[in-house]
């Protein structure tokens, strides 16, 4: 008669919400952990590929996190990296095929960088640090949050780079022709990768000056 | 002047702690110390005060750029009237150039100082004089037809990303004026190609090849050596006349502000690389006499005003030789071997700016090691 009722946490309790929101802001994978910067520099010349890239990472990281979390008790610790890689690689190949089938142009623009999601440190990092030790729902939120944190930065960087570098947003001309007639020119430096690094740096600068606890003591 | 001083004293309390404009304290302070010698006296401890402080050092550098600037202004006019086939006389030519160049200087100072003041205000620092030199150097290294908004954007970029991000004057890794030039070069390459610059009116835009451009495509250099030395050639505003730059160099060396070690080794490095290419002689550019590299393009200007920047150069004496030598060496190397970058001086200096702390580090380390070794041998002998 004594069926002890296990107290279940509501699906969106504060703890769960934090799993989702902290990686977007205070513990952002790009600006705070400085992971996955390589692809952030490579795919952010235009907004559209950056968005697709962000979406791909969201899909891969969320599903991989859940799968690894489900498998976590059956994975022998010695070969866990291989198992994680198999899961990520399978998902990345799926995403790559879907992109090739339904968004061929963007897939061509992204070229090898879709395949290189496999090596994105954020994904391996989350699987190893979080999914291996947490339940599926937690892992789902954590994966979603981290991928979203990555995606948000990608989109901000791509927005500025496309606007200032090509005068367009999502391929649509937004800087009026009158500006060009007046002597305005697109900034060629914005299209080069170093400027992506500088834009990321500026985002880090702004974030740290708004959020003092991120500043390291030295 | 006295009444002005009295006026300043009268409004001063309002800017001090508790005053109405307390927030604007650093701006007020900057103006006051710019106009008058500060009356603060050292109160505790003993300090050795030199007459040479940053403000004076900066003023001397600005003074040293004046010959290059004046010559540059005249040359802008001279090239203009030359291209339309008129002989206008010295003053008309100078006036034309003056009108062309002055707005660039004004824009550079207004934008740069505006940002400096804003940052000082925001951070509660004092405004310091670092920008006085940068603001003068930026106009001198851009082509005279650079659109003013580009100058403004480049200056803002150089001051914010090149300097303020690292903590302001004295903390920057890269030379701010060259950062501005590099920004323009990569952002708006069509306007800033380095091998061809505008020399005539915008209406009948006419580009004259600079000596660098000639050499790059393998043509014999159209300008004579004396023209290149005295500066009667098209080019960026302040860089054409090696003579005017050397006058500036003399001022800097005489007052001891710039390091002769750096200047000398930049020229030696460039000359040596030129000689190596002469010996190699694979194509027309490699056969250009080595000494012309020193008077073409921005080499002399970079060696005198850019490489010697005390903040971004190496600090150790031995390091200065290495740093300068590699700048000259790399500048000629980039010029001759990389057709995409006709002017290697900018890239060479920025590159070596990045390496300066590393050079210093190893020199300091090797000194420490040497002394430890000496100490050890002394100890052994004593035993």
XYZ file of C-alpha atoms in Angstrom:
601
model
C 0.000 0.000 0.000
C 2.875 2.276 0.616
C 3.693 3.436 -2.870
C 6.005 6.272 -2.232
C 5.328 8.903 -4.738
C 8.490 10.227 -6.306
C 8.288 13.922 -6.479
C 8.640 14.979 -10.088
C 10.015 18.303 -10.997
C 7.840 20.266 -13.382
C 9.232 20.249 -16.918
C 10.043 23.930 -16.877
C 11.190 24.483 -13.329
C 13.764 27.167 -12.599
C 16.536 24.622 -12.714
C 15.524 23.452 -16.158
C 15.022 26.931 -17.459
C 18.508 27.799 -16.290
C 19.941 24.876 -18.221
C 18.482 26.455 -21.297
C 19.206 30.139 -20.712
C 22.634 30.181 -19.074
C 24.500 28.888 -22.146
C 22.807 31.554 -24.262
C 24.055 34.370 -22.078
C 26.360 34.038 -19.117
C 28.090 30.849 -20.196
C 27.945 31.290 -23.933
C 30.022 28.652 -25.733
C 31.596 31.186 -28.114
C 32.014 34.362 -26.116
C 32.740 32.879 -22.691
C 34.106 29.387 -23.291
C 35.620 30.427 -26.635
C 34.745 27.158 -28.350
C 33.688 26.646 -31.948
C 35.249 29.932 -33.041
C 36.671 28.420 -36.212
C 33.299 27.828 -37.851
C 32.038 31.154 -36.510
C 34.725 32.853 -38.597
C 34.184 30.749 -41.684
C 30.430 30.785 -42.275
C 29.423 34.271 -41.147
C 30.080 36.281 -44.305
C 26.373 36.116 -45.142
C 23.362 35.770 -42.871
C 21.710 32.888 -44.696
C 24.520 30.305 -44.439
C 25.129 31.388 -40.857
C 21.492 30.753 -40.013
C 21.519 27.356 -41.696
C 24.741 26.496 -39.906
C 23.254 27.519 -36.567
C 20.161 25.440 -37.278
C 22.266 22.389 -38.218
C 24.235 22.672 -34.995
C 20.997 22.972 -32.995
C 19.672 19.784 -34.577
C 22.900 17.827 -34.214
C 23.738 18.903 -30.687
C 20.244 18.479 -29.275
C 19.686 15.018 -30.727
C 23.228 13.856 -29.961
C 22.905 15.049 -26.373
C 19.643 13.138 -25.900
C 20.965 9.977 -27.568
C 24.179 9.926 -25.551
C 22.234 10.622 -22.400
C 19.989 7.624 -23.127
C 23.002 5.433 -23.841
C 25.153 6.784 -21.019
C 24.792 3.816 -18.699
C 25.598 1.322 -21.436
C 28.704 3.005 -22.835
C 31.990 1.490 -21.609
C 34.090 4.447 -20.399
C 37.116 3.371 -22.417
C 35.451 3.722 -25.786
C 33.060 6.559 -24.961
C 34.715 9.066 -27.298
C 34.319 6.670 -30.226
C 30.670 6.085 -29.398
C 30.078 9.828 -29.143
C 31.783 10.391 -32.472
C 29.689 7.715 -34.164
C 26.516 9.384 -32.947
C 27.658 12.864 -34.004
C 28.941 11.682 -37.369
C 25.719 9.862 -38.163
C 23.677 12.976 -37.338
C 25.969 15.294 -39.291
C 25.746 13.077 -42.360
C 21.960 13.145 -42.072
C 21.944 16.934 -41.812
C 24.341 17.204 -44.730
C 22.145 15.008 -46.923
C 19.012 16.932 -45.983
C 20.709 20.225 -46.819
C 21.930 18.855 -50.137
C 18.430 17.696 -50.987
C 16.448 20.747 -49.902
C 18.825 23.692 -49.748
C 21.453 22.928 -52.334
C 22.744 26.485 -52.777
C 23.346 27.070 -49.102
C 24.848 23.623 -48.763
C 27.307 24.538 -51.493
C 28.187 27.800 -49.765
C 28.794 26.019 -46.493
C 30.881 23.393 -48.331
C 33.036 21.446 -45.891
C 31.831 23.297 -42.842
C 28.727 21.147 -42.493
C 30.949 18.082 -42.366
C 33.223 19.855 -39.936
C 30.396 20.121 -37.391
C 31.709 16.690 -36.345
C 34.833 18.354 -35.040
C 33.055 21.314 -33.439
C 34.393 21.442 -29.902
C 31.066 22.585 -28.509
C 29.373 19.317 -29.446
C 32.050 16.975 -28.126
C 32.351 19.181 -25.071
C 28.670 19.015 -24.181
C 28.438 15.268 -24.777
C 31.472 14.589 -22.626
C 30.781 17.139 -19.905
C 27.011 17.000 -19.655
C 25.170 14.223 -21.493
C 27.401 11.467 -20.093
C 26.256 12.327 -16.578
C 22.716 13.653 -16.889
C 19.203 12.526 -17.702
C 17.742 12.879 -21.212
C 15.488 15.865 -20.481
C 18.302 17.818 -18.850
C 20.565 16.910 -21.723
C 17.967 17.976 -24.244
C 17.701 21.424 -22.682
C 21.446 21.736 -22.281
C 22.049 20.804 -25.903
C 19.391 23.187 -27.125
C 20.715 26.003 -24.951
C 24.331 25.612 -25.995
C 23.499 25.289 -29.665
C 21.265 28.337 -29.401
C 24.040 30.268 -27.676
C 26.329 29.357 -30.547
C 23.684 30.225 -33.115
C 22.857 33.607 -31.611
C 26.476 34.742 -31.831
C 26.763 33.394 -35.368
C 23.701 35.347 -36.437
C 24.817 38.578 -34.765
C 28.249 38.347 -36.384
C 26.794 37.462 -39.772
C 24.280 40.313 -39.547
C 26.992 42.937 -39.130
C 29.353 41.348 -41.605
C 26.723 41.091 -44.315
C 25.306 44.553 -43.656
C 28.658 46.332 -43.672
C 30.501 44.036 -46.042
C 27.933 43.577 -48.782
C 25.223 46.099 -47.940
C 22.620 43.345 -47.854
C 20.659 41.348 -45.286
C 19.642 37.834 -46.235
C 20.639 38.684 -49.788
C 18.294 41.678 -49.964
C 19.833 45.074 -50.625
C 19.165 47.260 -47.576
C 21.631 50.097 -48.048
C 19.901 52.352 -50.552
C 21.461 53.044 -53.911
C 21.589 56.722 -53.022
C 24.317 56.005 -50.492
C 26.480 54.423 -53.163
C 25.855 57.319 -55.529
C 27.001 59.585 -52.745
C 30.306 57.771 -52.505
C 29.606 55.098 -49.915
C 31.447 51.823 -50.455
C 31.046 48.402 -48.920
C 33.746 47.524 -46.467
C 35.933 44.828 -48.003
C 37.567 44.019 -44.687
C 34.245 42.789 -43.309
C 34.266 39.933 -45.805
C 37.702 38.749 -44.699
C 37.885 36.335 -41.737
C 39.944 38.630 -39.448
C 36.982 40.968 -39.165
C 34.805 38.108 -37.903
C 37.312 37.625 -35.115
C 37.203 41.333 -34.346
C 33.384 41.352 -34.327
C 33.364 38.354 -31.960
C 35.901 40.224 -29.847
C 33.675 43.284 -29.731
C 30.713 41.126 -28.661
C 32.865 39.660 -25.857
C 33.904 43.180 -24.879
C 30.311 44.416 -24.727
C 29.145 41.333 -22.840
C 31.899 41.616 -20.242
C 31.435 45.279 -19.651
C 27.714 44.676 -19.059
C 28.264 41.606 -16.932
C 31.078 42.310 -14.508
C 31.254 38.816 -13.040
C 32.666 37.510 -16.317
C 35.796 39.604 -15.965
C 38.697 37.491 -14.804
C 40.718 38.680 -11.865
C 44.356 39.085 -12.528
C 45.891 85.178 -21.486
C 45.675 86.159 -17.847
C 41.965 86.789 -18.004
C 41.522 83.415 -19.639
C 43.480 81.801 -16.815
C 41.241 83.557 -14.333
C 38.165 82.335 -16.171
C 39.467 78.767 -16.035
C 40.151 79.092 -12.328
C 36.681 80.482 -11.830
C 34.890 77.601 -13.495
C 37.242 74.972 -12.122
C 35.346 74.164 -8.895
C 32.336 73.135 -10.935
C 34.356 70.307 -12.456
C 35.851 69.070 -9.238
C 34.397 66.523 -6.864
C 30.908 67.538 -5.848
C 30.665 70.195 -8.536
C 27.940 70.554 -11.089
C 29.919 69.078 -13.976
C 31.846 66.499 -11.988
C 31.329 63.931 -14.733
C 33.132 66.086 -17.265
C 36.200 66.300 -15.066
C 38.579 64.474 -17.384
C 37.645 66.594 -20.400
C 38.131 69.785 -18.419
C 41.428 68.555 -17.106
C 42.597 67.733 -20.618
C 41.846 71.234 -21.856
C 43.391 72.890 -18.855
C 46.655 70.970 -19.029
C 46.742 71.393 -22.774
C 46.586 75.154 -22.431
C 48.542 75.717 -19.238
C 51.319 74.033 -17.324
C 49.616 72.123 -14.514
C 50.234 73.627 -11.082
C 50.197 70.362 -9.188
C 53.280 69.804 -7.081
C 54.719 66.496 -6.030
C 53.952 66.150 -2.354
C 55.330 62.868 -1.096
C 58.533 60.964 -1.690
C 61.263 62.045 -4.019
C 60.715 62.097 -7.729
C 63.089 62.952 -10.458
C 61.195 65.007 -12.955
C 62.503 65.393 -16.452
C 61.517 68.353 -18.569
C 60.572 65.806 -21.206
C 57.140 64.420 -20.469
C 54.674 62.824 -22.804
C 53.034 66.054 -23.885
C 56.330 67.611 -24.899
C 57.566 64.450 -26.587
C 54.369 64.274 -28.616
C 54.635 67.931 -29.601
C 58.160 67.392 -30.891
C 57.026 64.462 -33.016
C 54.232 66.601 -34.457
C 56.818 69.295 -35.157
C 59.015 66.745 -36.903
C 56.196 65.813 -39.269
C 55.681 69.437 -40.335
C 58.304 69.457 -43.137
C 56.792 66.321 -44.657
C 53.310 67.779 -44.247
C 54.113 71.131 -45.851
C 55.950 69.467 -48.681
C 53.087 67.004 -49.104
C 50.568 69.835 -49.373
C 52.617 71.548 -52.024
C 53.198 68.288 -53.872
C 49.454 67.570 -54.047
C 48.993 70.880 -55.838
C 52.102 70.402 -57.933
C 50.966 66.974 -59.169
C 47.508 68.344 -59.873
C 48.702 71.189 -62.047
C 51.292 68.941 -63.666
C 48.615 66.491 -64.735
C 46.495 69.177 -66.352
C 49.582 70.653 -67.972
C 49.714 74.015 -66.210
C 52.444 75.747 -64.329
C 50.673 77.550 -61.530
C 53.517 78.797 -59.386
C 54.496 77.841 -55.863
C 51.748 79.533 -53.867
C 48.815 78.507 -56.005
C 50.044 74.940 -55.920
C 50.493 75.056 -52.180
C 47.070 76.590 -51.671
C 45.422 73.908 -53.789
C 47.118 71.190 -51.788
C 46.355 72.965 -48.520
C 42.640 73.027 -49.323
C 42.796 69.371 -50.328
C 44.719 68.151 -47.291
C 43.365 70.307 -44.466
C 39.938 68.586 -44.278
C 41.640 65.203 -43.909
C 43.668 66.480 -40.965
C 40.606 68.066 -39.380
C 38.531 64.912 -39.768
C 41.296 62.743 -38.380
C 41.705 64.943 -35.295
C 38.016 65.530 -34.646
C 37.059 61.870 -34.902
C 40.089 60.571 -33.030
C 40.006 63.109 -30.225
C 36.236 62.773 -29.962
C 36.587 59.056 -29.334
C 39.516 59.553 -26.953
C 37.530 62.069 -24.931
C 34.479 59.837 -24.888
C 36.490 56.881 -23.602
C 38.350 58.929 -21.022
C 35.045 60.350 -19.849
C 33.404 56.962 -19.713
C 36.247 55.270 -17.891
C 37.058 58.217 -15.662
C 40.622 58.413 -16.946
C 42.511 61.490 -17.891
C 42.664 62.233 -21.576
C 46.226 61.815 -22.701
C 48.187 63.114 -25.598
C 48.757 59.939 -27.536
C 46.394 60.921 -30.286
C 48.121 64.195 -31.122
C 50.745 62.279 -33.091
C 48.451 59.598 -34.476
C 46.050 62.268 -35.691
C 48.855 63.864 -37.648
C 50.290 60.634 -39.004
C 47.007 59.318 -40.380
C 46.568 62.158 -42.937
C 50.195 61.822 -43.962
C 49.906 58.186 -44.995
C 46.676 58.289 -46.990
C 46.342 59.257 -50.636
C 45.159 62.862 -50.977
C 41.849 61.883 -52.592
C 40.729 59.559 -49.817
C 37.055 60.330 -49.136
C 36.680 62.019 -45.766
C 34.197 59.485 -44.433
C 36.739 56.740 -45.076
C 39.303 58.699 -43.081
C 36.742 59.029 -40.290
C 35.856 55.327 -40.270
C 39.497 54.275 -40.378
C 40.429 56.674 -37.577
C 37.572 55.398 -35.436
C 38.601 51.812 -36.090
C 42.231 52.534 -35.276
C 41.455 54.362 -32.054
C 38.855 51.885 -30.780
C 40.140 48.508 -31.958
C 43.804 49.461 -32.233
C 44.148 51.343 -28.986
C 41.245 51.692 -26.561
C 40.486 47.977 -26.496
C 43.972 47.368 -25.154
C 43.634 50.077 -22.526
C 44.522 53.328 -24.286
C 47.780 55.112 -25.006
C 50.827 53.119 -24.087
C 49.046 49.784 -23.989
C 48.495 49.225 -27.684
C 50.192 46.397 -29.542
C 49.847 47.851 -33.027
C 50.725 51.309 -34.237
C 47.336 53.098 -34.416
C 48.142 55.189 -37.486
C 49.221 52.117 -39.398
C 46.168 50.264 -38.152
C 44.095 52.979 -39.810
C 46.097 52.615 -43.017
C 45.792 48.833 -42.964
C 42.060 49.132 -42.384
C 41.713 51.384 -45.428
C 43.959 49.148 -47.483
C 41.955 45.995 -46.836
C 38.500 47.546 -46.609
C 38.603 49.810 -49.649
C 41.367 48.379 -51.822
C 40.157 50.115 -54.972
C 40.820 53.518 -53.416
C 44.017 52.581 -51.735
C 45.862 50.261 -54.050
C 49.293 51.630 -53.254
C 50.602 51.404 -56.784
C 48.341 54.013 -58.373
C 47.030 57.105 -56.689
C 44.942 59.983 -57.749
C 46.760 63.130 -58.648
C 44.237 65.196 -60.549
C 40.824 66.648 -60.002
C 37.931 64.303 -59.432
C 36.199 65.531 -62.574
C 38.908 64.193 -64.841
C 40.108 61.411 -62.627
C 43.559 60.514 -63.781
C 45.761 58.058 -62.043
C 49.493 58.352 -62.248
C 51.604 55.354 -61.520
C 53.808 55.694 -58.479
C 57.363 54.367 -58.746
C 56.201 51.321 -56.799
C 53.573 50.648 -59.451
C 56.140 50.922 -62.227
C 58.513 48.569 -60.514
C 55.777 46.064 -59.831
C 54.842 45.537 -63.456
C 58.480 45.430 -64.424
C 58.642 48.779 -66.197
C 61.707 50.878 -65.689
C 60.897 53.379 -62.943
C 59.715 56.550 -64.638
C 60.795 58.932 -61.876
C 64.440 59.845 -61.559
C 66.337 59.139 -58.378
C 66.522 62.810 -57.489
C 62.765 63.210 -58.054
C 62.136 60.337 -55.703
C 64.535 61.720 -53.122
C 63.129 65.244 -53.204
C 59.602 63.955 -53.614
C 58.273 65.303 -56.924
C 56.302 62.114 -57.440
C 52.693 61.088 -56.859
C 52.053 59.214 -53.659
C 50.437 59.457 -50.246
C 50.490 62.950 -48.764
C 53.481 62.846 -46.467
C 55.607 60.051 -47.799
C 56.913 61.268 -51.144
C 59.810 63.460 -50.103
C 62.632 61.549 -48.484
C 64.379 64.874 -47.861
C 61.501 66.325 -45.832
C 61.286 63.083 -43.877
C 65.015 63.217 -43.157
C 64.610 66.736 -41.750
C 61.962 65.288 -39.431
C 64.296 62.426 -38.593
C 67.020 64.909 -37.671
C 64.649 66.684 -35.284
C 63.619 63.389 -33.695
C 67.181 62.165 -33.321
C 68.505 65.492 -32.059
C 65.905 65.628 -29.300
C 66.460 61.950 -28.577
C 62.803 61.007 -28.944
C 63.176 58.409 -31.646
C 65.643 55.578 -31.424
C 68.550 55.853 -33.882
C 69.070 52.130 -33.468
C 65.714 51.378 -35.017
C 66.014 53.930 -37.822
C 69.496 52.807 -38.780
C 68.698 49.119 -38.714
C 65.527 49.575 -40.783
C 67.577 51.205 -43.534
C 70.317 48.586 -43.261
C 67.770 45.771 -43.412
C 66.065 47.233 -46.479
C 69.358 47.867 -48.240
C 70.624 44.384 -47.518
C 67.473 42.711 -48.814
C 67.648 44.926 -51.898
C 71.223 43.808 -52.495
C 70.274 40.162 -52.066
C 67.577 40.599 -54.705
C 70.049 42.393 -56.954
C 72.381 39.429 -56.705
C 69.528 37.060 -57.428
C 68.128 39.139 -60.283
C 65.272 36.884 -61.394
C 63.027 39.628 -62.794
C 62.875 43.337 -63.406
C 61.801 44.219 -59.896
C 64.680 42.306 -58.344
C 67.108 44.306 -60.443
C 65.913 47.644 -59.100
C 68.979 49.219 -57.461
C 68.860 48.482 -53.759
C 69.088 52.100 -52.638
C 65.953 53.096 -54.584
C 63.927 50.877 -52.274
C 64.830 53.253 -49.467
C 63.491 56.340 -51.232
C 60.480 54.793 -52.980
C 57.025 54.609 -51.467
C 56.597 54.777 -47.735
C 59.882 53.183 -46.723
C 61.569 56.283 -45.323
C 58.396 57.562 -43.721
C 57.765 54.226 -42.058
C 61.354 53.951 -40.864
C 61.374 57.421 -39.309
C 57.868 57.928 -37.934
C 56.238 54.510 -37.666
C 58.886 51.986 -36.725
C 60.257 54.236 -33.982
C 56.931 54.545 -32.136
C 58.153 53.904 -28.563
C 55.018 52.050 -27.514
C 54.928 49.404 -30.204
C 58.659 48.982 -30.815
C 60.973 46.786 -28.803
C 62.289 48.249 -25.553
C 65.698 46.615 -25.259
C 68.664 48.069 -27.151
C 69.626 44.808 -28.754
C 65.987 44.145 -29.537
C 65.793 47.434 -31.404
C 68.474 46.314 -33.860
C 66.674 43.042 -34.534
C 63.277 44.722 -34.762
C 64.424 47.445 -37.139
C 66.470 45.129 -39.286
C 63.575 42.731 -39.784
C 61.223 45.601 -40.670
C 63.480 46.769 -43.484
C 64.178 43.231 -44.580
C 60.519 42.186 -44.678
C 59.330 45.421 -46.289
C 61.513 44.888 -49.359
C 60.741 41.173 -49.367
C 56.983 41.814 -49.446
C 57.361 44.535 -52.068
C 59.297 42.418 -54.488
C 57.833 38.977 -53.995
C 54.154 39.661 -53.351
C 52.424 41.471 -56.206
C 49.201 41.761 -54.164
C 50.852 44.138 -51.701
C 52.838 46.787 -53.533
C 53.724 48.601 -50.342
C 55.361 46.212 -47.939
C 56.364 48.789 -45.343
C 52.969 48.941 -43.640
C 52.678 45.178 -43.364
C 56.284 44.750 -42.258
C 55.927 47.260 -39.423
C 52.593 45.867 -38.230
C 54.026 42.365 -38.376
C 57.059 43.303 -36.332
C 54.872 45.256 -33.869
C 53.278 41.927 -33.048
C 56.666 40.300 -32.555
C 58.266 43.107 -30.556
C 57.264 41.744 -27.116
C 58.590 38.306 -28.079
C 61.964 39.739 -29.117
C 62.167 41.650 -25.846
C 61.227 38.569 -23.875
C 64.047 36.471 -25.299
C 66.604 39.220 -24.891
C 65.668 39.722 -21.253
C 65.726 35.961 -20.676
C 69.138 35.571 -22.281
C 70.476 38.392 -20.099
C 69.159 36.705 -17.001
C 70.742 33.422 -18.035
C 74.059 35.067 -18.789
C 74.179 36.736 -15.400
C 73.214 33.568 -13.574
C 76.009 31.776 -15.352
C 78.466 34.494 -14.421
C 77.353 34.252 -10.828
C 77.845 30.490 -10.886
C 81.388 30.708 -12.207
C 82.233 33.308 -9.574
C 80.842 31.051 -6.882
C 82.850 28.100 -8.130
C 86.018 30.155 -8.187
C 85.381 31.315 -4.651
C 85.063 27.742 -3.483
